mmCIF file of C-alpha atoms and ligand atoms in Angstrom:
data_model
loop_
_atom_site.group_PDB
_atom_site.id
_atom_site.type_symbol
_atom_site.label_atom_id
_atom_site.label_comp_id
_atom_site.label_asym_id
_atom_site.label_seq_id
_atom_site.Cartn_x
_atom_site.Cartn_y
_atom_site.Cartn_z
ATOM 1 C CA UNK A 1 -0.046 0.003 0.018
ATOM 2 C CA UNK A 2 2.856 2.435 0.888
ATOM 3 C CA UNK A 3 4.392 1.487 -2.462
ATOM 4 C CA UNK A 4 1.335 2.482 -4.484
ATOM 5 C CA UNK A 5 0.803 5.755 -2.659
ATOM 6 C CA UNK A 6 4.379 6.792 -3.082
ATOM 7 C CA UNK A 7 4.521 5.716 -6.717
ATOM 8 C CA UNK A 8 1.558 7.835 -7.591
ATOM 9 C CA UNK A 9 2.648 10.950 -5.738
ATOM 10 C CA UNK A 10 4.182 13.891 -7.501
ATOM 11 C CA UNK A 11 6.169 15.281 -4.472
ATOM 12 C CA UNK A 12 9.827 15.185 -3.625
ATOM 13 C CA UNK A 13 10.255 12.840 -0.678
ATOM 14 C CA UNK A 14 8.895 11.320 2.425
ATOM 15 C CA UNK A 15 10.696 10.408 5.587
ATOM 16 C CA UNK A 16 9.145 7.651 7.581
ATOM 17 C CA UNK A 17 9.966 6.536 11.142
ATOM 18 C CA UNK A 18 8.365 4.153 13.445
ATOM 19 C CA UNK A 19 8.450 5.286 17.125
ATOM 20 C CA UNK A 20 9.012 2.157 19.066
ATOM 21 C CA UNK A 21 8.069 3.637 22.482
ATOM 22 C CA UNK A 22 4.537 4.840 21.576
ATOM 23 C CA UNK A 23 3.818 2.724 18.457
ATOM 24 C CA UNK A 24 3.386 5.891 16.503
ATOM 25 C CA UNK A 25 4.266 6.234 12.798
ATOM 26 C CA UNK A 26 5.845 9.598 11.691
ATOM 27 C CA UNK A 27 5.477 10.629 8.114
ATOM 28 C CA UNK A 28 7.136 13.801 7.045
ATOM 29 C CA UNK A 29 5.949 14.574 3.447
ATOM 30 C CA UNK A 30 7.936 17.110 1.509
ATOM 31 C CA UNK A 31 5.963 17.762 -1.614
ATOM 32 C CA UNK A 32 7.896 20.729 -3.099
ATOM 33 C CA UNK A 33 10.903 22.949 -2.268
ATOM 34 C CA UNK A 34 10.699 24.801 -5.491
ATOM 35 C CA UNK A 35 9.785 28.109 -3.936
ATOM 36 C CA UNK A 36 11.643 27.567 -0.676
ATOM 37 C CA UNK A 37 11.899 25.197 2.357
ATOM 38 C CA UNK A 38 8.705 22.926 2.575
ATOM 39 C CA UNK A 39 6.360 24.287 5.284
ATOM 40 C CA UNK A 40 3.233 22.922 6.855
ATOM 41 C CA UNK A 41 1.760 21.691 10.110
ATOM 42 C CA UNK A 42 2.020 18.543 12.102
ATOM 43 C CA UNK A 43 -1.170 16.498 12.367
ATOM 44 C CA UNK A 44 -1.525 14.288 15.367
ATOM 45 C CA UNK A 45 -4.266 11.687 14.790
ATOM 46 C CA UNK A 46 -5.493 8.068 15.079
ATOM 47 C CA UNK A 47 -5.983 6.213 11.805
ATOM 48 C CA UNK A 48 -7.342 2.715 10.983
ATOM 49 C CA UNK A 49 -4.076 1.910 9.165
ATOM 50 C CA UNK A 50 -0.685 3.681 8.861
ATOM 51 C CA UNK A 51 -1.138 3.884 5.033
ATOM 52 C CA UNK A 52 -4.212 6.080 5.568
ATOM 53 C CA UNK A 53 -2.035 8.528 7.572
ATOM 54 C CA UNK A 54 0.527 8.521 4.745
ATOM 55 C CA UNK A 55 -2.251 9.167 2.249
ATOM 56 C CA UNK A 56 -3.454 12.116 4.294
ATOM 57 C CA UNK A 57 0.105 13.552 4.651
ATOM 58 C CA UNK A 58 0.711 13.244 0.911
ATOM 59 C CA UNK A 59 -2.533 14.974 -0.005
ATOM 60 C CA UNK A 60 -2.069 17.731 2.626
ATOM 61 C CA UNK A 61 1.504 18.433 1.712
ATOM 62 C CA UNK A 62 0.504 18.912 -2.015
ATOM 63 C CA UNK A 63 -2.256 21.282 -0.810
ATOM 64 C CA UNK A 64 0.356 23.270 1.063
ATOM 65 C CA UNK A 65 2.489 23.835 -2.060
ATOM 66 C CA UNK A 66 -0.624 25.308 -3.765
ATOM 67 C CA UNK A 67 -1.600 27.348 -0.718
ATOM 68 C CA UNK A 68 1.760 28.911 -0.172
ATOM 69 C CA UNK A 69 2.226 29.635 -3.832
ATOM 70 C CA UNK A 70 -1.152 31.338 -4.006
ATOM 71 C CA UNK A 71 -0.290 33.359 -0.947
ATOM 72 C CA UNK A 72 3.008 34.469 -2.703
ATOM 73 C CA UNK A 73 5.168 33.163 -0.012
ATOM 74 C CA UNK A 74 8.770 32.006 -0.703
ATOM 75 C CA UNK A 75 8.017 28.582 0.718
ATOM 76 C CA UNK A 76 7.358 25.070 -0.583
ATOM 77 C CA UNK A 77 4.756 22.679 0.645
ATOM 78 C CA UNK A 78 5.015 19.985 3.221
ATOM 79 C CA UNK A 79 2.943 18.281 5.953
ATOM 80 C CA UNK A 80 3.799 15.799 8.680
ATOM 81 C CA UNK A 81 1.405 13.213 10.255
ATOM 82 C CA UNK A 82 1.950 11.455 13.473
ATOM 83 C CA UNK A 83 -0.335 8.408 13.364
ATOM 84 C CA UNK A 84 -0.800 7.380 16.921
ATOM 85 C CA UNK A 85 -2.690 4.405 18.455
ATOM 86 C CA UNK A 86 -4.364 6.921 20.759
ATOM 87 C CA UNK A 87 -3.785 10.617 21.355
ATOM 88 C CA UNK A 88 -0.967 10.658 23.964
ATOM 89 C CA UNK A 89 -0.908 13.028 26.875
ATOM 90 C CA UNK A 90 1.664 13.951 29.629
ATOM 91 C CA UNK A 91 5.150 12.426 29.432
ATOM 92 C CA UNK A 92 4.260 10.045 26.537
ATOM 93 C CA UNK A 93 3.205 13.011 24.368
ATOM 94 C CA UNK A 94 6.249 14.957 25.300
ATOM 95 C CA UNK A 95 8.615 12.029 24.590
ATOM 96 C CA UNK A 96 6.984 11.495 21.126
ATOM 97 C CA UNK A 97 7.217 15.194 20.241
ATOM 98 C CA UNK A 98 10.846 15.385 21.348
ATOM 99 C CA UNK A 99 11.772 12.434 19.211
ATOM 100 C CA UNK A 100 9.823 13.960 16.353
ATOM 101 C CA UNK A 101 11.699 17.240 16.872
ATOM 102 C CA UNK A 102 14.976 15.366 16.480
ATOM 103 C CA UNK A 103 13.698 13.980 13.218
ATOM 104 C CA UNK A 104 12.810 17.527 11.973
ATOM 105 C CA UNK A 105 16.239 18.649 13.074
ATOM 106 C CA UNK A 106 17.898 15.886 11.002
ATOM 107 C CA UNK A 107 16.278 17.293 7.850
ATOM 108 C CA UNK A 108 18.410 20.462 8.170
ATOM 109 C CA UNK A 109 15.626 23.037 7.514
ATOM 110 C CA UNK A 110 14.193 21.338 4.346
ATOM 111 C CA UNK A 111 11.005 21.008 6.256
ATOM 112 C CA UNK A 112 9.650 23.509 8.819
ATOM 113 C CA UNK A 113 6.567 22.581 10.863
ATOM 114 C CA UNK A 114 3.842 24.265 12.824
ATOM 115 C CA UNK A 115 0.464 23.448 14.484
ATOM 116 C CA UNK A 116 -2.386 21.459 12.783
ATOM 117 C CA UNK A 117 -5.089 19.090 14.008
ATOM 118 C CA UNK A 118 -4.589 18.154 17.590
ATOM 119 C CA UNK A 119 -1.269 20.159 17.961
ATOM 120 C CA UNK A 120 -1.103 23.623 19.468
ATOM 121 C CA UNK A 121 1.536 26.115 20.859
ATOM 122 C CA UNK A 122 2.630 23.898 23.897
ATOM 123 C CA UNK A 123 3.439 21.061 21.448
ATOM 124 C CA UNK A 124 5.443 23.458 19.185
ATOM 125 C CA UNK A 125 7.365 24.511 22.372
ATOM 126 C CA UNK A 126 8.343 20.903 22.962
ATOM 127 C CA UNK A 127 9.300 20.431 19.235
ATOM 128 C CA UNK A 128 11.096 23.620 19.473
ATOM 129 C CA UNK A 129 13.227 22.269 22.418
ATOM 130 C CA UNK A 130 14.950 19.977 19.805
ATOM 131 C CA UNK A 131 14.871 22.049 16.580
ATOM 132 C CA UNK A 132 14.675 25.654 15.392
ATOM 133 C CA UNK A 133 12.584 24.569 12.355
ATOM 134 C CA UNK A 134 9.201 25.202 13.886
ATOM 135 C CA UNK A 135 6.541 27.944 13.867
ATOM 136 C CA UNK A 136 3.984 29.153 16.303
ATOM 137 C CA UNK A 137 5.731 28.295 19.541
ATOM 138 C CA UNK A 138 4.201 30.286 22.418
ATOM 139 C CA UNK A 139 5.024 33.922 22.640
ATOM 140 C CA UNK A 140 6.771 33.248 26.000
ATOM 141 C CA UNK A 141 9.104 30.768 24.223
ATOM 142 C CA UNK A 142 10.023 33.217 21.462
ATOM 143 C CA UNK A 143 7.385 32.028 18.909
ATOM 144 C CA UNK A 144 4.535 34.007 17.268
ATOM 145 C CA UNK A 145 1.745 32.238 19.240
ATOM 146 C CA UNK A 146 -1.734 31.340 18.174
ATOM 147 C CA UNK A 147 -2.238 31.863 14.435
ATOM 148 C CA UNK A 148 -6.037 31.569 14.570
ATOM 149 C CA UNK A 149 -6.546 35.305 15.075
ATOM 150 C CA UNK A 150 -5.040 35.967 11.700
ATOM 151 C CA UNK A 151 -6.934 33.109 10.080
ATOM 152 C CA UNK A 152 -10.113 34.531 11.260
ATOM 153 C CA UNK A 153 -9.105 37.978 10.049
ATOM 154 C CA UNK A 154 -8.194 36.601 6.643
ATOM 155 C CA UNK A 155 -11.598 34.893 6.330
ATOM 156 C CA UNK A 156 -13.271 38.158 7.302
ATOM 157 C CA UNK A 157 -11.498 39.991 4.492
ATOM 158 C CA UNK A 158 -12.216 37.121 2.162
ATOM 159 C CA UNK A 159 -15.914 37.261 2.997
ATOM 160 C CA UNK A 160 -15.980 41.070 2.249
ATOM 161 C CA UNK A 161 -14.233 40.538 -1.081
ATOM 162 C CA UNK A 162 -16.806 37.793 -1.993
ATOM 163 C CA UNK A 163 -19.696 39.855 -0.947
ATOM 164 C CA UNK A 164 -18.368 42.592 -3.285
ATOM 165 C CA UNK A 165 -18.273 40.087 -6.101
ATOM 166 C CA UNK A 166 -21.719 38.556 -5.445
ATOM 167 C CA UNK A 167 -23.507 41.871 -4.463
ATOM 168 C CA UNK A 168 -22.963 45.552 -5.032
ATOM 169 C CA UNK A 169 -21.046 46.212 -1.892
ATOM 170 C CA UNK A 170 -18.582 44.469 0.378
ATOM 171 C CA UNK A 171 -20.337 45.717 3.539
ATOM 172 C CA UNK A 172 -21.290 42.899 5.920
ATOM 173 C CA UNK A 173 -23.724 45.046 7.736
ATOM 174 C CA UNK A 174 -27.201 43.521 7.499
ATOM 175 C CA UNK A 175 -25.905 40.353 5.732
ATOM 176 C CA UNK A 176 -26.775 37.018 7.378
ATOM 177 C CA UNK A 177 -23.759 34.840 7.868
ATOM 178 C CA UNK A 178 -23.797 31.268 9.266
ATOM 179 C CA UNK A 179 -20.606 30.353 11.049
ATOM 180 C CA UNK A 180 -20.420 26.545 11.403
ATOM 181 C CA UNK A 181 -17.979 25.662 14.200
ATOM 182 C CA UNK A 182 -17.051 28.305 16.905
ATOM 183 C CA UNK A 183 -13.669 27.014 17.930
ATOM 184 C CA UNK A 184 -10.482 29.070 17.605
ATOM 185 C CA UNK A 185 -11.233 30.440 14.113
ATOM 186 C CA UNK A 186 -14.958 30.460 14.026
ATOM 187 C CA UNK A 187 -15.521 32.272 17.445
ATOM 188 C CA UNK A 188 -13.110 35.003 16.377
ATOM 189 C CA UNK A 189 -14.728 35.255 12.935
ATOM 190 C CA UNK A 190 -18.185 35.595 14.558
ATOM 191 C CA UNK A 191 -16.939 38.416 16.595
ATOM 192 C CA UNK A 192 -15.512 40.298 13.744
ATOM 193 C CA UNK A 193 -18.714 39.923 11.809
ATOM 194 C CA UNK A 194 -20.881 40.975 14.716
ATOM 195 C CA UNK A 195 -18.613 44.094 15.117
ATOM 196 C CA UNK A 196 -19.206 44.853 11.416
ATOM 197 C CA UNK A 197 -23.011 44.701 11.756
ATOM 198 C CA UNK A 198 -23.710 41.278 10.318
ATOM 199 C CA UNK A 199 -26.547 39.047 11.504
ATOM 200 C CA UNK A 200 -24.494 36.124 12.726
ATOM 201 C CA UNK A 201 -25.926 32.620 13.212
ATOM 202 C CA UNK A 202 -23.593 30.088 14.788
ATOM 203 C CA UNK A 203 -23.603 26.360 15.207
ATOM 204 C CA UNK A 204 -21.362 24.040 17.138
ATOM 205 C CA UNK A 205 -21.765 20.558 18.484
ATOM 206 C CA UNK A 206 -20.618 22.076 21.716
ATOM 207 C CA UNK A 207 -23.724 24.350 22.297
ATOM 208 C CA UNK A 208 -22.147 26.304 25.053
ATOM 209 C CA UNK A 209 -19.183 27.313 22.836
ATOM 210 C CA UNK A 210 -21.659 28.531 20.265
ATOM 211 C CA UNK A 211 -23.589 30.526 22.869
ATOM 212 C CA UNK A 212 -20.577 32.170 24.334
ATOM 213 C CA UNK A 213 -19.819 33.975 21.110
ATOM 214 C CA UNK A 214 -22.840 36.416 21.686
ATOM 215 C CA UNK A 215 -24.350 35.526 18.225
ATOM 216 C CA UNK A 216 -27.493 33.497 17.593
ATOM 217 C CA UNK A 217 -27.044 29.788 18.088
ATOM 218 C CA UNK A 218 -28.778 27.416 15.675
ATOM 219 C CA UNK A 219 -28.959 23.556 15.885
ATOM 220 C CA UNK A 220 -25.882 22.075 14.213
ATOM 221 C CA UNK A 221 -27.780 19.292 12.469
ATOM 222 C CA UNK A 222 -30.021 21.747 10.453
ATOM 223 C CA UNK A 223 -27.673 24.696 10.169
ATOM 224 C CA UNK A 224 -26.472 23.948 6.723
ATOM 225 C CA UNK A 225 -29.934 24.292 5.146
ATOM 226 C CA UNK A 226 -30.678 27.659 6.710
ATOM 227 C CA UNK A 227 -31.303 30.642 4.473
ATOM 228 C CA UNK A 228 -28.373 32.999 4.598
ATOM 229 C CA UNK A 229 -26.114 35.204 2.475
ATOM 230 C CA UNK A 230 -22.869 33.500 3.561
ATOM 231 C CA UNK A 231 -22.135 30.002 4.818
ATOM 232 C CA UNK A 232 -18.840 30.029 6.575
ATOM 233 C CA UNK A 233 -17.608 26.480 7.320
ATOM 234 C CA UNK A 234 -15.222 26.735 10.232
ATOM 235 C CA UNK A 235 -15.349 23.178 11.684
ATOM 236 C CA UNK A 236 -14.896 20.006 9.520
ATOM 237 C CA UNK A 237 -13.843 19.380 5.915
ATOM 238 C CA UNK A 238 -15.987 17.861 3.126
ATOM 239 C CA UNK A 239 -19.286 19.625 4.157
ATOM 240 C CA UNK A 240 -19.738 20.490 0.463
ATOM 241 C CA UNK A 241 -20.761 17.395 -1.371
ATOM 242 C CA UNK A 242 -23.276 15.935 -3.789
ATOM 243 C CA UNK A 243 -25.802 15.505 -0.921
ATOM 244 C CA UNK A 244 -25.342 18.929 0.822
ATOM 245 C CA UNK A 245 -24.901 21.297 -2.172
ATOM 246 C CA UNK A 246 -28.532 20.928 -3.560
ATOM 247 C CA UNK A 247 -29.925 21.751 -0.095
ATOM 248 C CA UNK A 248 -27.778 24.925 0.534
ATOM 249 C CA UNK A 249 -29.741 28.128 0.684
ATOM 250 C CA UNK A 250 -26.793 30.570 0.688
ATOM 251 C CA UNK A 251 -25.308 32.746 -2.037
ATOM 252 C CA UNK A 252 -21.606 32.432 -0.802
ATOM 253 C CA UNK A 253 -19.516 29.745 0.812
ATOM 254 C CA UNK A 254 -16.544 31.435 2.398
ATOM 255 C CA UNK A 255 -14.999 30.003 5.662
ATOM 256 C CA UNK A 256 -11.886 28.786 7.303
ATOM 257 C CA UNK A 257 -12.156 25.028 7.313
ATOM 258 C CA UNK A 258 -9.705 22.911 5.274
ATOM 259 C CA UNK A 259 -10.751 20.565 2.531
ATOM 260 C CA UNK A 260 -14.370 21.856 2.232
ATOM 261 C CA UNK A 261 -15.052 20.262 -1.114
ATOM 262 C CA UNK A 262 -15.584 16.502 -0.806
ATOM 263 C CA UNK A 263 -14.559 15.952 -4.403
ATOM 264 C CA UNK A 264 -13.139 18.286 -7.098
ATOM 265 C CA UNK A 265 -16.504 18.088 -8.883
ATOM 266 C CA UNK A 266 -18.179 19.845 -5.923
ATOM 267 C CA UNK A 267 -16.689 23.036 -7.241
ATOM 268 C CA UNK A 268 -18.577 22.670 -10.410
ATOM 269 C CA UNK A 269 -21.711 21.737 -8.440
ATOM 270 C CA UNK A 270 -21.519 24.968 -6.461
ATOM 271 C CA UNK A 271 -21.077 27.034 -9.644
ATOM 272 C CA UNK A 272 -23.980 25.338 -11.264
ATOM 273 C CA UNK A 273 -26.075 26.147 -8.209
ATOM 274 C CA UNK A 274 -25.065 29.864 -8.538
ATOM 275 C CA UNK A 275 -23.131 29.884 -5.195
ATOM 276 C CA UNK A 276 -19.836 31.617 -5.174
ATOM 277 C CA UNK A 277 -17.105 29.591 -3.464
ATOM 278 C CA UNK A 278 -14.104 31.076 -1.898
ATOM 279 C CA UNK A 279 -11.412 28.394 -2.259
ATOM 280 C CA UNK A 280 -10.564 27.224 1.222
ATOM 281 C CA UNK A 281 -6.863 27.211 1.026
ATOM 282 C CA UNK A 282 -6.869 30.853 -0.220
ATOM 283 C CA UNK A 283 -9.292 32.340 2.307
ATOM 284 C CA UNK A 284 -7.882 30.464 5.308
ATOM 285 C CA UNK A 285 -4.291 31.552 4.644
ATOM 286 C CA UNK A 286 -4.064 34.140 7.356
ATOM 287 C CA UNK A 287 -2.562 31.608 9.808
ATOM 288 C CA UNK A 288 0.222 30.727 7.428
ATOM 289 C CA UNK A 289 0.989 34.435 6.824
ATOM 290 C CA UNK A 290 1.137 34.865 10.677
ATOM 291 C CA UNK A 291 3.631 32.144 11.338
ATOM 292 C CA UNK A 292 5.835 32.497 8.285
ATOM 293 C CA UNK A 293 5.580 36.322 7.960
ATOM 294 C CA UNK A 294 6.430 37.093 11.621
ATOM 295 C CA UNK A 295 8.978 34.245 12.165
ATOM 296 C CA UNK A 296 10.883 34.008 8.870
ATOM 297 C CA UNK A 297 10.134 37.075 6.781
ATOM 298 C CA UNK A 298 10.761 39.674 9.509
ATOM 299 C CA UNK A 299 7.265 41.233 9.092
ATOM 300 C CA UNK A 300 5.932 43.550 11.946
ATOM 301 C CA UNK A 301 2.264 43.579 12.969
ATOM 302 C CA UNK A 302 1.360 46.227 10.431
ATOM 303 C CA UNK A 303 2.835 44.417 7.534
ATOM 304 C CA UNK A 304 1.172 41.193 8.633
ATOM 305 C CA UNK A 305 -2.277 43.016 8.784
ATOM 306 C CA UNK A 306 -1.746 44.341 5.236
ATOM 307 C CA UNK A 307 -0.785 40.933 3.961
ATOM 308 C CA UNK A 308 -3.866 39.327 5.534
ATOM 309 C CA UNK A 309 -6.064 41.985 4.066
ATOM 310 C CA UNK A 310 -4.397 41.052 0.772
ATOM 311 C CA UNK A 311 -6.276 37.717 0.861
ATOM 312 C CA UNK A 312 -9.395 39.681 -0.072
ATOM 313 C CA UNK A 313 -7.552 41.075 -3.178
ATOM 314 C CA UNK A 314 -6.248 37.660 -4.169
ATOM 315 C CA UNK A 315 -9.821 36.289 -4.014
ATOM 316 C CA UNK A 316 -11.126 39.259 -6.093
ATOM 317 C CA UNK A 317 -8.435 38.271 -8.718
ATOM 318 C CA UNK A 318 -9.538 34.672 -8.700
ATOM 319 C CA UNK A 319 -13.228 35.554 -9.122
ATOM 320 C CA UNK A 320 -12.437 37.800 -12.210
ATOM 321 C CA UNK A 321 -10.202 35.114 -13.691
ATOM 322 C CA UNK A 322 -12.967 32.433 -13.121
ATOM 323 C CA UNK A 323 -15.582 34.619 -14.813
ATOM 324 C CA UNK A 324 -13.365 35.537 -17.704
ATOM 325 C CA UNK A 325 -12.306 31.893 -18.373
ATOM 326 C CA UNK A 326 -15.691 30.378 -17.543
ATOM 327 C CA UNK A 327 -14.174 28.045 -14.914
ATOM 328 C CA UNK A 328 -14.828 27.393 -11.283
ATOM 329 C CA UNK A 329 -13.193 29.427 -8.589
ATOM 330 C CA UNK A 330 -11.214 26.381 -7.407
ATOM 331 C CA UNK A 331 -9.819 25.888 -10.941
ATOM 332 C CA UNK A 332 -8.863 29.572 -11.094
ATOM 333 C CA UNK A 333 -7.059 29.256 -7.757
ATOM 334 C CA UNK A 334 -5.196 26.185 -8.985
ATOM 335 C CA UNK A 335 -4.144 28.018 -12.168
ATOM 336 C CA UNK A 336 -2.772 30.825 -10.097
ATOM 337 C CA UNK A 337 -0.686 28.476 -7.938
ATOM 338 C CA UNK A 338 0.507 26.612 -11.073
ATOM 339 C CA UNK A 339 1.601 29.967 -12.735
ATOM 340 C CA UNK A 340 3.534 31.060 -9.677
ATOM 341 C CA UNK A 341 5.272 27.585 -9.465
ATOM 342 C CA UNK A 342 6.137 27.713 -13.136
ATOM 343 C CA UNK A 343 7.620 31.217 -12.943
ATOM 344 C CA UNK A 344 10.056 30.165 -10.040
HETATM 345 P P1 NAD B 1 -11.168 24.004 16.591
HETATM 346 O O1 NAD B 1 -11.009 22.638 16.965
HETATM 347 O O2 NAD B 1 -10.680 25.104 17.577
HETATM 348 O O3 NAD B 1 -12.741 24.364 16.459
HETATM 349 C C1 NAD B 1 -13.564 23.616 15.649
HETATM 350 C C2 NAD B 1 -14.983 23.719 16.127
HETATM 351 O O4 NAD B 1 -15.861 23.002 15.385
HETATM 352 C C3 NAD B 1 -15.100 23.091 17.591
HETATM 353 O O5 NAD B 1 -15.677 23.974 18.510
HETATM 354 C C4 NAD B 1 -16.072 21.846 17.428
HETATM 355 O O6 NAD B 1 -16.830 21.546 18.543
HETATM 356 C C5 NAD B 1 -16.819 22.348 16.208
HETATM 357 N N1 NAD B 1 -17.483 21.302 15.448
HETATM 358 C C6 NAD B 1 -17.044 19.997 15.183
HETATM 359 N N2 NAD B 1 -18.008 19.350 14.463
HETATM 360 C C7 NAD B 1 -18.947 20.261 14.190
HETATM 361 C C8 NAD B 1 -20.154 20.132 13.490
HETATM 362 N N3 NAD B 1 -20.594 18.993 12.823
HETATM 363 N N4 NAD B 1 -21.000 21.205 13.420
HETATM 364 C C9 NAD B 1 -20.612 22.343 14.083
HETATM 365 N N5 NAD B 1 -19.541 22.500 14.800
HETATM 366 C C10 NAD B 1 -18.673 21.391 14.821
HETATM 367 O O7 NAD B 1 -10.521 24.268 15.212
HETATM 368 P P2 NAD B 1 -9.956 25.580 14.511
HETATM 369 O O8 NAD B 1 -8.580 25.840 14.822
HETATM 370 O O9 NAD B 1 -10.979 26.764 14.799
HETATM 371 O O10 NAD B 1 -10.020 25.280 13.016
HETATM 372 C C11 NAD B 1 -11.322 25.161 12.373
HETATM 373 C C12 NAD B 1 -11.077 24.694 10.915
HETATM 374 O O11 NAD B 1 -10.188 25.685 10.235
HETATM 375 C C13 NAD B 1 -10.398 23.415 10.722
HETATM 376 O O12 NAD B 1 -10.895 22.759 9.512
HETATM 377 C C14 NAD B 1 -8.934 23.783 10.524
HETATM 378 O O13 NAD B 1 -8.256 22.754 9.796
HETATM 379 C C15 NAD B 1 -9.064 25.110 9.725
HETATM 380 N N6 NAD B 1 -7.885 25.979 9.874
HETATM 381 C C16 NAD B 1 -7.551 26.477 11.042
HETATM 382 C C17 NAD B 1 -6.526 27.313 11.166
HETATM 383 C C18 NAD B 1 -6.087 27.971 12.478
HETATM 384 O O14 NAD B 1 -5.371 28.974 12.532
HETATM 385 N N7 NAD B 1 -6.540 27.481 13.646
HETATM 386 C C19 NAD B 1 -5.777 27.631 10.022
HETATM 387 C C20 NAD B 1 -6.240 27.238 8.804
HETATM 388 C C21 NAD B 1 -7.291 26.340 8.678
#
């Protein structure tokens, strides 16, 4: 199974290690160093089989190459997956992350990591005790801290640009926005939208979390089919699929979640339904700008804010290109990434 996956992959290389002490598999997938060192977060997750974790890593690393190219950053794409029998805590977690930090260090800066599913700043601090090639350690440890504030801000700018494309104005005031998932990104996005005068509906499987945003909570099982101007997925991936798209009653899909389309054909399904889709890896790029900009490109806070606001301009360009070429917005984003990679 590993052989098939690796044979079909168009990336550069994969480093694999089995961690005897925890039974974890470590996969560091370096998809492209064409634009610079490969960057992308570390996912800590349980999988049915190690090959599923490798498959996830290969796909996500290729996505990072596209994402960082579209954002105009001098970085390549990579991703690491730590496939664990169960999510470790305490000393076991620390030990695993230290050994993983040693593995990153041995790659000499070809791959630089950061947080992803189930990993946060304290984990980056542990990895950072063994290697300098890590983003988003806590501020107390010399890192740039939680990136979600800039992910949410980028999504907010992206929503404005998408409103401008779909309606006459980019003003969120009076528009109804459904924020699905009120965790790190969704809660901050809901606040930005409320402050801008939008009517904000929120759904979360953790109802208390939804309520604490100050927006109007709606039941998570029926949220998707509510009438709204903007549906902002900020929880899980693959919520846009052959089953859900015909039931959507929004004009725009623009949110922070990764991998929102279940299949590439769902981009066309959205277009056919007259829904403007903000490609996920473009609109949720604020977190990457935060870590990479502050920690390797020497940006100050003002520069970072300007670059995050630029996500709106990038999306406007993608919408113009999609209209002119008669293609989906996801295809237009892919073409932009491919052009930037070709020019390098
Ligand atoms: P998080 O874990 O803090 O929040 C996710 C929230 O979604 C939780 O509150 C959870 O209870 C809720 N949720 C889960 N299933 C749900 C459902 N079916 N309906 C409604 N709510 C549900 O995660 P996050 O950091 O806010 O990230 C959210 C999404 O954005 C993820 O897809 C993540 O990969 C993506 N993303 C995050 C960042 C970042 O900076 N944190 C950057 C880029 C992309």
